[in-house]
Amino acid sequence: MHSLKAITPLGGTCPQIDHFDGLLISENSDRALASIAARQGREAECSAAVQSILGLKLPQPAKWSIGGAYMAWWMGPDLWMVDADHTDHELLAVNVKRAVGSVGSVAEQTDGWCRFDVSGARVLDVFERLCNLNLRAGEAGDAHRASIEHLGCFVLCLEAGAKYAVIGPRSSAGALHHALLTTAQSVI
Amino acid sequence: MIINHPILGPRDAQEFTYLGDAALIDRPDWQADNAAEAFHDYLYLRDNPAGEHRELWFHEQGDRSWLVVTRNTVTHDILNVELARDVARARGRRK
Amino acid sequence: MNAGHADFRADGSTANAGAKRGAQVNRLSGGLVNSAKVMNFTFDGKAFQGYEGDTLASALLANGVRLMGRSFKYHRPRGPLTAGSEEPNALVELRSGGRQEPNTRATVAELYEGMEANSQNRWPSLERDFMSINDRFSNFLTAGFYYKTFMWPAAFWEKVYEPIIRKAAGLGRLSMEDDPDAYDKGFLHCDLLIIGAGPAGLAAALTAGRVGAQVILAEEDFLLGGRLNAESFGLGDISGAAWIAQVCDELAALPNVRVMPRTTVVGAYDHGVYSAVERVADHVLAPEVGKPRQILWRIYSKRALLSAGATERPIAFENNDRPGIMLAGAMRAYVNRWAVTPAQTVAVFTNNDDGHRTAADLIAKGVKVTAVVDTRADAPKVEGVELFAGAQVIDTKGRLGLTSVRLRLASGITRDIPCGALAVSGGWNPNVHLTCHQRGRPAWREDIAAFVPAGELPPGMSVIGAANGDFSTAAALRTGAKGAVAALSDLGIAATVAELPQAEDAPVNLQAFWYVKEGKGRAWLDLQNDVTVKDVKLAHQENFRSVEHLKRYTTLGMATDQGKTSNMGGLAVMAELVGKQIPEVGTTMFRPPYTPVAMGTLAGRSVGEEFRPTRKTPSHKWAEEQGATFVEVGMWLRTQWFPRKGETHWRQSVDREVLQIRKSVGICDVTTLGKIDVQGPDAAEFLNHIYANAFGKLAVGKVRYGLMLREDGIAYDDGTAARLAEDHFVVTTTTANAVLVYRNMEFARQCLWPDLDVQVISTTEAWAQFAVAGPNARKLLQKIVDPEFDLSNEAFPFMGCGEVTVCGGLRARLFRISFSGELAFEIAVPTRYGDGLIRALMQAGEEFDVVPYGTEALGVMRIEKGHAAGNELNGTTSALNLGMARMVSKKKDCIGNTSSARAGMNQDDALMLVGLKPVNSTDPVAAGSHLMNAIGVVSAEADQGYITSAAYSPVLGCSIGLGLLKNGGNRKGEILRAVNPLEGREVEVEVVSAHFVDPEGERLRA
């Protein structure tokens, strides 16, 4: 076991949690991420390999899916992000690469991102001040990319109208968190 | 403006970066006899139509697809949106 | 002055006397104000009271105050002309300190307890304004006077004229303090956006809401109902207010309908996108902490219904600008909605039946109406008031407020009628503005003598009610309901027109009449900009006849009201002068915003430090603890240098850092450099296309410097590509170009070589990367990298790379690359461990007196080493200019190589990168200086090149520079002058090799 201590995207030793009346914003630093891009002409093989070895059916455009210990969301044509608990799957990229072999390109993305889980009765009122997604018309399983505070973020609908994950660039975690807090304060 | 992304449906143009004339796909052959001249035209000569125009847009805040958007520059009507990769292949571009 | 005193006392009481009594002398009974809730406010420091539901204008009128402002140019006394957002006159400063807001329309400023309002554009007081002297010189201040008066001498413009004009111009003042309030932005989606909640909008909202469509109903006013609030007639057997209340209750119970009062839709954009400003907290003293004052909404609509109503227009006549003269419909609004009369005796001047309603409503409220003056010879009778048919108002009296009007009767004789207020109606103009924000151009409708929406409306928009020229209440309800059914039917939603209440359905009876021709004085068209009929005539005489020229020459229709009450009058006068019909003359363009929008609202949350997001490096927290100085590089905050105790000048810190790195070892966070992961069987071929130099033969475990060109052959970006596997590279870019290079790579991959099997993805932030540079770099790293990895020069040579583990097993990437010219490595770990790694590195480096360093030392060392960077890759330089011509491969197809061969880019005297050293070692070298031959004139023609980068080199003990010099490759040893005309300085410099330090590269290969 190595001797280096990890810090969260917000710079703390443990994730930050912010409570509002009808809203909870939780920094989630326990995610391991790896991107999979299917090689040209090998798209079906790539999906099949992920399904058979990881037990995960790769999702359709603008969707996320779950399978066993893994979750994945669609990032672009033939491109997905696979997600798992960091505690148990720190070497996710290595394992995913092992699964897809030469039919997919895999890159470790774990620390490229920060994630905030936003939940509560006021969540839609807050998101309509943050991004242009029509979340009121959405459903659980949606995975969109949106610009929040000028930052390209993924917004995953975990429970429609109740719980969403915002995944944004890690270096701007502070700016994204500030936007979430000031918007929550503005709305609630 | 709203661009009807072929995969993602209607998306705000704010999510996109504009490049210009879709003729930029037709990069000349570097080994052709007239390569220098062809590259000159490719780089500097553009039509500027009042009306239908095929343009390259990059979905930078989205799925990172390059799109060919056929747009009327007068009315701003968007008549067709295609994945640029499909257009490039259809125009004979390969490796 | 007796006459003046009489002027002041239009209705038997002066404004001030009324205020002193604290009495609302002009308050009537009834109305939609809550007299149980008294609101205290001040105007120009004097205390007044109004009621909840008042606007500032209605409350002032209730207190007998008609004078609310001074006009822009002539400083004429002015009172409110309207009761809405089209107000040209009653502009005030609201609030004070940082919240002071100039040019606020008193007619829409919702009264709140403690409101502080001040008049503007006057000194020392509203009643006595010294600048009203301008009124005497009105002959000199006519249309185009700027262009004529300040022409000569030219030298006077900047020093004399402009300061005078700036001082005199403008109405309100800025506080020059920061606005303490927050503003927000938001995004809404709907099937149907309804713009305006008058009878048409309400009928539409009910119709669409009942069938479950997603509806947004936006209303500028704080009350829903539109004109129904201002009129006395009912709907069915209930009052207008009661009907509105019923509708509001029903809409409030529908979860699919979002009712947004105090929300103005200000712009119609492409494809159903609208912008709207919601005034969340303008009607309270100050917003709650953290709550926004206003919200700018971006509304995505599938269909939109414009029910923006209509705006009444005045008739121009001599001295038609006195306080007390207002639009007839506005006066009805004051009387019916706010239970206020502007004066105790009122006259009416109209060219249509609608004006007669004002007389009837005033009489019903017990206000004395002294005359109805109707320009039509066949005007209908009005009960209980003397009618002057076929008559005109030809002049008025009253210095600070109206006291009487002079009529020219049909018989030709004149008559003076005493009155404290005059209601004027010239007909109504549909509010077509939003229909024209794209390609709509309104069309003339003769029967109402007004423009109505026409041409290509914004796609998805239709127009209902008065905005479409259907002025009666019954028509508004009917077109509103039908409009909603039609719009929903487009979306495949079935709806039916519900039963609508019986409503007023009067036809429009109007005889177009624009201005009274009699009289030599001024008849105002545009009250806000002081544009008169004479000014339009002058513009015509001087050949500024197109409407767009007319607008610019006279300023007709400019400023906060954008000519909502004045444009039509101006057009009509011009049409008459050029002998055309009004529709032939046309209108000026209507552009967003419909009403003024504060800059703070447009900025939203993006202010101050939050103007844009900040990116922080993995070592940020640690660097802060060290007291580092930071600099913004794009969105990144990077460490600039690390000051130590006793260092008082940045150069001391930077020189120390550089010397210590060259002597021992230093550490720098280089995470900000872009990292792009390139994978796939065709990855190498892809890089061959992207970079000017070749990558196909790069061995696994090796790094190569790469130069990217633009297609026109200009150098674009540089960096390194490390080959981690046959099919796997990690490319680095400069910090500034990371996003652009990635975009270009996607373009090349998708559009130029679509069949290449290559995948790219950014991993910039995933890895914390540190440069460890200096003779002791290897020794230091050996303490961090796990012992099974051999870092010796043989096992890990210059330009080597590989995956290693550090600190007992953490995965890491190691690159032996150098920007400083020293023995150097870059080590990368997952970002969460970056903070831990910098601490571990610093601790391990203690025995070598390791220094952390920032961007300044980085910059000094790269200049000492002669590495080109952003200052050299400045968008004008080719590979040849940078001394890298040989890198541009001619054996492969790469972006920019064909164009690089152009003759013009390969001339003998092309600029070449050189080093420059001052002849006198104490002379400074300044970047930006131009290079001239040692002897000869200093001129642009004699220019030999310029200095791109300069720094003080602590190693050499003098300033040094990099520069681009004509034929620079062949001029080593030559003495030139570096000329800095801005600072009047000339320094003799010697042309030297750009590699000031270790030109043979022995140190970095050590």
PDB file of N, CA, C and O in Angstrom, chain C residues 23-43:
ATOM      1  N   ALA C  23     -51.497  64.578   2.523  1.00  0.00           N
ATOM      2  CA  ALA C  23     -52.805  64.121   2.088  1.00  0.00           C
ATOM      3  C   ALA C  23     -52.745  63.667   0.636  1.00  0.00           C
ATOM      4  O   ALA C  23     -52.032  64.243  -0.167  1.00  0.00           O
ATOM      5  N   GLN C  24     -53.486  62.641   0.338  1.00  0.00           N
ATOM      6  CA  GLN C  24     -53.580  62.192  -1.039  1.00  0.00           C
ATOM      7  C   GLN C  24     -54.763  62.923  -1.671  1.00  0.00           C
ATOM      8  O   GLN C  24     -55.844  62.380  -1.826  1.00  0.00           O
ATOM      9  N   VAL C  25     -54.492  64.204  -2.054  1.00  0.00           N
ATOM     10  CA  VAL C  25     -55.574  65.102  -2.462  1.00  0.00           C
ATOM     11  C   VAL C  25     -56.293  64.619  -3.717  1.00  0.00           C
ATOM     12  O   VAL C  25     -57.454  64.972  -3.924  1.00  0.00           O
ATOM     13  N   ASN C  26     -55.602  63.871  -4.536  1.00  0.00           N
ATOM     14  CA  ASN C  26     -56.220  63.429  -5.790  1.00  0.00           C
ATOM     15  C   ASN C  26     -56.608  61.959  -5.784  1.00  0.00           C
ATOM     16  O   ASN C  26     -56.753  61.337  -6.828  1.00  0.00           O
ATOM     17  N   ARG C  27     -56.713  61.397  -4.564  1.00  0.00           N
ATOM     18  CA  ARG C  27     -57.114  59.989  -4.476  1.00  0.00           C
ATOM     19  C   ARG C  27     -58.626  59.909  -4.548  1.00  0.00           C
ATOM     20  O   ARG C  27     -59.348  60.656  -3.884  1.00  0.00           O
ATOM     21  N   LEU C  28     -59.109  58.975  -5.380  1.00  0.00           N
ATOM     22  CA  LEU C  28     -60.548  58.748  -5.520  1.00  0.00           C
ATOM     23  C   LEU C  28     -60.912  57.501  -4.717  1.00  0.00           C
ATOM     24  O   LEU C  28     -60.057  56.890  -4.072  1.00  0.00           O
ATOM     25  N   SER C  29     -62.154  57.110  -4.815  1.00  0.00           N
ATOM     26  CA  SER C  29     -62.561  55.896  -4.106  1.00  0.00           C
ATOM     27  C   SER C  29     -62.405  54.685  -5.024  1.00  0.00           C
ATOM     28  O   SER C  29     -62.324  54.821  -6.236  1.00  0.00           O
ATOM     29  N   GLY C  30     -62.383  53.520  -4.432  1.00  0.00           N
ATOM     30  CA  GLY C  30     -62.355  52.267  -5.195  1.00  0.00           C
ATOM     31  C   GLY C  30     -60.960  51.947  -5.695  1.00  0.00           C
ATOM     32  O   GLY C  30     -59.968  52.260  -5.048  1.00  0.00           O
ATOM     33  N   GLY C  31     -60.918  51.313  -6.870  1.00  0.00           N
ATOM     34  CA  GLY C  31     -59.630  50.977  -7.469  1.00  0.00           C
ATOM     35  C   GLY C  31     -59.055  49.682  -6.934  1.00  0.00           C
ATOM     36  O   GLY C  31     -59.636  49.033  -6.056  1.00  0.00           O
ATOM     37  N   LEU C  32     -57.907  49.309  -7.489  1.00  0.00           N
ATOM     38  CA  LEU C  32     -57.266  48.045  -7.120  1.00  0.00           C
ATOM     39  C   LEU C  32     -56.069  48.303  -6.209  1.00  0.00           C
ATOM     40  O   LEU C  32     -55.066  47.612  -6.270  1.00  0.00           O
ATOM     41  N   VAL C  33     -56.159  49.349  -5.390  1.00  0.00           N
ATOM     42  CA  VAL C  33     -55.118  49.589  -4.388  1.00  0.00           C
ATOM     43  C   VAL C  33     -55.689  49.215  -3.027  1.00  0.00           C
ATOM     44  O   VAL C  33     -56.898  49.225  -2.827  1.00  0.00           O
ATOM     45  N   ASN C  34     -54.771  48.888  -2.123  1.00  0.00           N
ATOM     46  CA  ASN C  34     -55.183  48.460  -0.793  1.00  0.00           C
ATOM     47  C   ASN C  34     -54.997  49.626   0.174  1.00  0.00           C
ATOM     48  O   ASN C  34     -53.908  49.834   0.712  1.00  0.00           O
ATOM     49  N   SER C  35     -56.078  50.377   0.383  1.00  0.00           N
ATOM     50  CA  SER C  35     -55.942  51.584   1.196  1.00  0.00           C
ATOM     51  C   SER C  35     -55.715  51.244   2.675  1.00  0.00           C
ATOM     52  O   SER C  35     -55.348  52.105   3.463  1.00  0.00           O
ATOM     53  N   ALA C  36     -55.870  49.959   3.009  1.00  0.00           N
ATOM     54  CA  ALA C  36     -55.594  49.564   4.389  1.00  0.00           C
ATOM     55  C   ALA C  36     -54.094  49.462   4.629  1.00  0.00           C
ATOM     56  O   ALA C  36     -53.636  49.439   5.767  1.00  0.00           O
ATOM     57  N   LYS C  37     -53.344  49.394   3.545  1.00  0.00           N
ATOM     58  CA  LYS C  37     -51.891  49.256   3.725  1.00  0.00           C
ATOM     59  C   LYS C  37     -51.197  50.492   3.147  1.00  0.00           C
ATOM     60  O   LYS C  37     -51.025  50.618   1.938  1.00  0.00           O
ATOM     61  N   VAL C  38     -50.807  51.377   4.042  1.00  0.00           N
ATOM     62  CA  VAL C  38     -50.175  52.638   3.641  1.00  0.00           C
ATOM     63  C   VAL C  38     -48.686  52.410   3.446  1.00  0.00           C
ATOM     64  O   VAL C  38     -48.055  51.690   4.209  1.00  0.00           O
ATOM     65  N   MET C  39     -48.159  52.980   2.376  1.00  0.00           N
ATOM     66  CA  MET C  39     -46.726  52.873   2.093  1.00  0.00           C
ATOM     67  C   MET C  39     -46.121  54.269   2.184  1.00  0.00           C
ATOM     68  O   MET C  39     -46.590  55.197   1.531  1.00  0.00           O
ATOM     69  N   ASN C  40     -45.064  54.410   2.987  1.00  0.00           N
ATOM     70  CA  ASN C  40     -44.356  55.684   3.079  1.00  0.00           C
ATOM     71  C   ASN C  40     -43.223  55.698   2.053  1.00  0.00           C
ATOM     72  O   ASN C  40     -42.519  54.709   1.886  1.00  0.00           O
ATOM     73  N   PHE C  41     -43.064  56.830   1.397  1.00  0.00           N
ATOM     74  CA  PHE C  41     -41.957  56.939   0.440  1.00  0.00           C
ATOM     75  C   PHE C  41     -41.524  58.396   0.351  1.00  0.00           C
ATOM     76  O   PHE C  41     -42.208  59.295   0.861  1.00  0.00           O
ATOM     77  N   THR C  42     -40.368  58.622  -0.272  1.00  0.00           N
ATOM     78  CA  THR C  42     -39.907  60.004  -0.464  1.00  0.00           C
ATOM     79  C   THR C  42     -39.639  60.249  -1.936  1.00  0.00           C
ATOM     80  O   THR C  42     -39.240  59.349  -2.677  1.00  0.00           O
ATOM     81  N   PHE C  43     -39.896  61.501  -2.337  1.00  0.00           N
ATOM     82  CA  PHE C  43     -39.541  61.928  -3.690  1.00  0.00           C
ATOM     83  C   PHE C  43     -38.792  63.240  -3.541  1.00  0.00           C
ATOM     84  O   PHE C  43     -39.321  64.192  -2.955  1.00  0.00           O
TER      85      PHE C  43
END
